[in-house]
PDB file of C-alpha atoms in Angstrom:
ATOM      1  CA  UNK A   1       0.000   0.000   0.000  1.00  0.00           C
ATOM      2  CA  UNK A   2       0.823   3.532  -0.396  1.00  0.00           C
ATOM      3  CA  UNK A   3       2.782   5.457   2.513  1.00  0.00           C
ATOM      4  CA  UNK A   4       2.085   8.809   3.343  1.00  0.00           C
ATOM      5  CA  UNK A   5       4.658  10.535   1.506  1.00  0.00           C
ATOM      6  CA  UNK A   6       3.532   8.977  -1.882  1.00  0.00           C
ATOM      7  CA  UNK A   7      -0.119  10.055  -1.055  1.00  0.00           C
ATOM      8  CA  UNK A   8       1.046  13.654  -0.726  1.00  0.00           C
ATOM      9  CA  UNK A   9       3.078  13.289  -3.991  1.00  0.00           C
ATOM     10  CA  UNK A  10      -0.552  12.162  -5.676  1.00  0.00           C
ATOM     11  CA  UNK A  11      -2.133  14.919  -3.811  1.00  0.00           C
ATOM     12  CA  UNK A  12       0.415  17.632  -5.543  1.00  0.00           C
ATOM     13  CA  UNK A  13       0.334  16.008  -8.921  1.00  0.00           C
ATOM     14  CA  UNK A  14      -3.387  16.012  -8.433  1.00  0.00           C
ATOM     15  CA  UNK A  15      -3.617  12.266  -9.730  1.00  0.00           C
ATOM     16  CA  UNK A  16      -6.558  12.435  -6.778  1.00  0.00           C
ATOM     17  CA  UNK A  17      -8.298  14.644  -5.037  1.00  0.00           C
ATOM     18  CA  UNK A  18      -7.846  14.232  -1.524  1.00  0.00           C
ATOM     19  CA  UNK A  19     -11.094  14.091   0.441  1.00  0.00           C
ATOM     20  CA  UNK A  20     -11.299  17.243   2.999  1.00  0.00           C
ATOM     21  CA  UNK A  21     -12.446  14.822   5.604  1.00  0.00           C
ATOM     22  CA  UNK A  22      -9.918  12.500   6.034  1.00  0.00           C
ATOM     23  CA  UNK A  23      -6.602  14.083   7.204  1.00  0.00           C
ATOM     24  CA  UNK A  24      -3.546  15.179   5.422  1.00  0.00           C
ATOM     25  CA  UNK A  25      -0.988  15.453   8.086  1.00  0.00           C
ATOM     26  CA  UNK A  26       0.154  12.888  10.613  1.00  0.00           C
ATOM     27  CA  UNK A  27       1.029   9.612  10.367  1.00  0.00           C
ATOM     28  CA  UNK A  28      -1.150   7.350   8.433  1.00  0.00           C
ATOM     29  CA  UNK A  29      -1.337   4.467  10.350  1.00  0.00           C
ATOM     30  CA  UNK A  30      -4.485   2.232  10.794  1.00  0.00           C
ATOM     31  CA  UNK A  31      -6.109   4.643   7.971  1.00  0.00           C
ATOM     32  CA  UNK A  32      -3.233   3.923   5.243  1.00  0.00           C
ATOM     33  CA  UNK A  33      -5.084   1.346   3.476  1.00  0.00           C
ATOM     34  CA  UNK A  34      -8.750   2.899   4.265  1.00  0.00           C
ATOM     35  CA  UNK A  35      -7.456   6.132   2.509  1.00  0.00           C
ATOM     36  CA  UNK A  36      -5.856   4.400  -0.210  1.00  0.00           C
ATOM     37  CA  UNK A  37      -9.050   2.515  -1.109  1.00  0.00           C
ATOM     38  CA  UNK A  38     -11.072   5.198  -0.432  1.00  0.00           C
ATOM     39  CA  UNK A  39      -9.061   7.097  -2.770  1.00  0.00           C
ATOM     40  CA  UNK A  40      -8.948   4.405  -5.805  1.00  0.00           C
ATOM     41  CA  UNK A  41     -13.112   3.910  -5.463  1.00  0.00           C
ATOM     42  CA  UNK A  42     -13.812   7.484  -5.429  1.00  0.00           C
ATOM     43  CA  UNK A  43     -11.804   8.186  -8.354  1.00  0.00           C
ATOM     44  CA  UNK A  44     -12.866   4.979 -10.174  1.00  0.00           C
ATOM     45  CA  UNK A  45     -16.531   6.228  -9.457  1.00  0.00           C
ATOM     46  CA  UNK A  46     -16.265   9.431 -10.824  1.00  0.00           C
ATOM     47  CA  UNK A  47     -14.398   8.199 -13.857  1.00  0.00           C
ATOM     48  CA  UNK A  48     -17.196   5.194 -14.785  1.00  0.00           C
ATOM     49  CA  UNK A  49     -19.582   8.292 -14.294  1.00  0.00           C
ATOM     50  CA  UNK A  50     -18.269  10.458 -16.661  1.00  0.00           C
ATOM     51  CA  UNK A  51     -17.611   7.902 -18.968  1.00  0.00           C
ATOM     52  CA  UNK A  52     -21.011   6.663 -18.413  1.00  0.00           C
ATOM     53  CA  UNK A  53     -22.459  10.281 -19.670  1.00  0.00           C
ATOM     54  CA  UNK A  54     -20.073  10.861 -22.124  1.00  0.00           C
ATOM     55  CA  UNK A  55     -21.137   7.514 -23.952  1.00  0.00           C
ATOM     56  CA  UNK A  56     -25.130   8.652 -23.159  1.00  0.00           C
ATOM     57  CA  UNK A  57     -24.111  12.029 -25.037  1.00  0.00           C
ATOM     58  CA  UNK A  58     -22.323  10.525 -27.923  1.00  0.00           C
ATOM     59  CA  UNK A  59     -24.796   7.752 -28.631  1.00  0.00           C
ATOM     60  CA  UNK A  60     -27.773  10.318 -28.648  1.00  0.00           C
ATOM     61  CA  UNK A  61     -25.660  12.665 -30.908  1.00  0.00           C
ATOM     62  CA  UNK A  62     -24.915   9.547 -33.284  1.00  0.00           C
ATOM     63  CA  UNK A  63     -28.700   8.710 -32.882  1.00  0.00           C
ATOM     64  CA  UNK A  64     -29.877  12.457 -33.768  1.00  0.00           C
ATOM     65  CA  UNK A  65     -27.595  12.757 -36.696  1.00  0.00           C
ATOM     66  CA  UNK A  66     -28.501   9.634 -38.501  1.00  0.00           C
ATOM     67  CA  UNK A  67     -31.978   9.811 -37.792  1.00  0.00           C
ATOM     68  CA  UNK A  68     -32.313  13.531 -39.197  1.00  0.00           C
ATOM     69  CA  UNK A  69     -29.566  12.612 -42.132  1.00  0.00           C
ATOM     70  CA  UNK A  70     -32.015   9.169 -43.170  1.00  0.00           C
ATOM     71  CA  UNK A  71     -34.972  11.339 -43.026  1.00  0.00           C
ATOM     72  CA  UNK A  72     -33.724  14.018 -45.041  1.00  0.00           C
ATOM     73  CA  UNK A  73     -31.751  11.929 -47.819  1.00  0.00           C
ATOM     74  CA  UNK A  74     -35.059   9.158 -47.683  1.00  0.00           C
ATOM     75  CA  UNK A  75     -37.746  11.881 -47.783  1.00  0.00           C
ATOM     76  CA  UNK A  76     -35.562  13.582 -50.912  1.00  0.00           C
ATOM     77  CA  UNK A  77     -35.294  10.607 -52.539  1.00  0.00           C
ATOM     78  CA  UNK A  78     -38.693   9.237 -51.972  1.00  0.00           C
ATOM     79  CA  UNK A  79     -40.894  12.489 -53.017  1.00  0.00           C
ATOM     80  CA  UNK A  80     -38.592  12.599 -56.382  1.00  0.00           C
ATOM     81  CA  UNK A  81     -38.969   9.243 -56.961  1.00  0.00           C
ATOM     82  CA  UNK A  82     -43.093   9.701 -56.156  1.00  0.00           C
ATOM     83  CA  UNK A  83     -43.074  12.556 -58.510  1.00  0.00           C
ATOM     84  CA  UNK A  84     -41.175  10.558 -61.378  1.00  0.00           C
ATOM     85  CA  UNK A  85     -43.764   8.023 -61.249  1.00  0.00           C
ATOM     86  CA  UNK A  86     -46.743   9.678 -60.808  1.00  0.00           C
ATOM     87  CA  UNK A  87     -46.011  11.641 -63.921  1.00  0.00           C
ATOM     88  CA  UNK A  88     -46.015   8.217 -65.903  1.00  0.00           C
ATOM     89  CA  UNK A  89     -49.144   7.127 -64.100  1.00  0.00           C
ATOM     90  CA  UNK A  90     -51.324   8.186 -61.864  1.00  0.00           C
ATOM     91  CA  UNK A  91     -51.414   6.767 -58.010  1.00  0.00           C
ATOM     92  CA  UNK A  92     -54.554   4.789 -58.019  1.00  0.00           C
ATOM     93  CA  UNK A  93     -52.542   2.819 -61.004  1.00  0.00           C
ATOM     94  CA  UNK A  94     -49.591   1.947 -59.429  1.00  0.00           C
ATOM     95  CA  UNK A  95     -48.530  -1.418 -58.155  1.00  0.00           C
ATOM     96  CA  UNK A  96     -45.276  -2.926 -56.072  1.00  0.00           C
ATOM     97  CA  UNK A  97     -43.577  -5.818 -58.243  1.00  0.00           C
ATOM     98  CA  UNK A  98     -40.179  -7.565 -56.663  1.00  0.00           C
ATOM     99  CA  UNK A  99     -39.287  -3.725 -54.882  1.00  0.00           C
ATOM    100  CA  UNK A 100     -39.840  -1.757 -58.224  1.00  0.00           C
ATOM    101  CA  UNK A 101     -42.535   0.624 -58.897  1.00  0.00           C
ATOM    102  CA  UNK A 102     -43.919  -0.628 -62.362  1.00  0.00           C
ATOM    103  CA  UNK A 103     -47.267   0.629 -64.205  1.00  0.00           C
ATOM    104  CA  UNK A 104     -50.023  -2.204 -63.991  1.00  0.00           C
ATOM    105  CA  UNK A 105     -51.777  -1.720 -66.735  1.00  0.00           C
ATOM    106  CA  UNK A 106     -55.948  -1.516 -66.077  1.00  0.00           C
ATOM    107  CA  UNK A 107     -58.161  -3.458 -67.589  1.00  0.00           C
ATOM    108  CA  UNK A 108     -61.154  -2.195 -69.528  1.00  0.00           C
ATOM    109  CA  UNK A 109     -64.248  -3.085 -69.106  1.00  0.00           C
TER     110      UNK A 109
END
């Protein structure tokens, strides 16, 4: 486990951030390894927690972007491709064959 010294080391390199209720001067015994674990779970806690909502942020930006780039690039290409065909034939007239739009011819009667 850690001694004292190397705890103040961390504590000026700011690799943790020393609780304010535990104390900072003295010796260390019979809290050495309490601090020390202390010390690792906090900072382990706080670093699953903003990893946590950093991932939550990134997958809703990833979820936002495609969803607003598919509808945009599927709505484009679906009212074109509408258009195209209705100009050929009208809606009522139009029929889905093997995932093409083809004209079915009506029958007269």
């Amino acid at each position: 486990m850690l001694a004292g010294e190397e705890i103040d080391r961390m504590k000026r390199e700011s690799v943790f951030e020393y609780p304010k209720d535990l104390p900072t001067t003295g010796h260390y015994t019979g809290k050495k390894r309490s601090t020390v674990q202390f010390l690792r779970i906090r900072c382990n806690e706080r670093k699953n927690e903003k990893m946590a909502r950093r991932k939550i942020e990134q997958d809703e930006q990833k979820r936002e972007k495609s969803v607003s780039f598919l509808q945009g690039r599927f709505l484009r290409r679906n009212v074109a491709h509408r258009k195209e065909v209705e100009k050929s034939a009208p809606a009522s007239s139009l029929g889905k064959q093997t995932g093409t739009w083809k004209r079915v011819e009506k029958e007269e009667e």
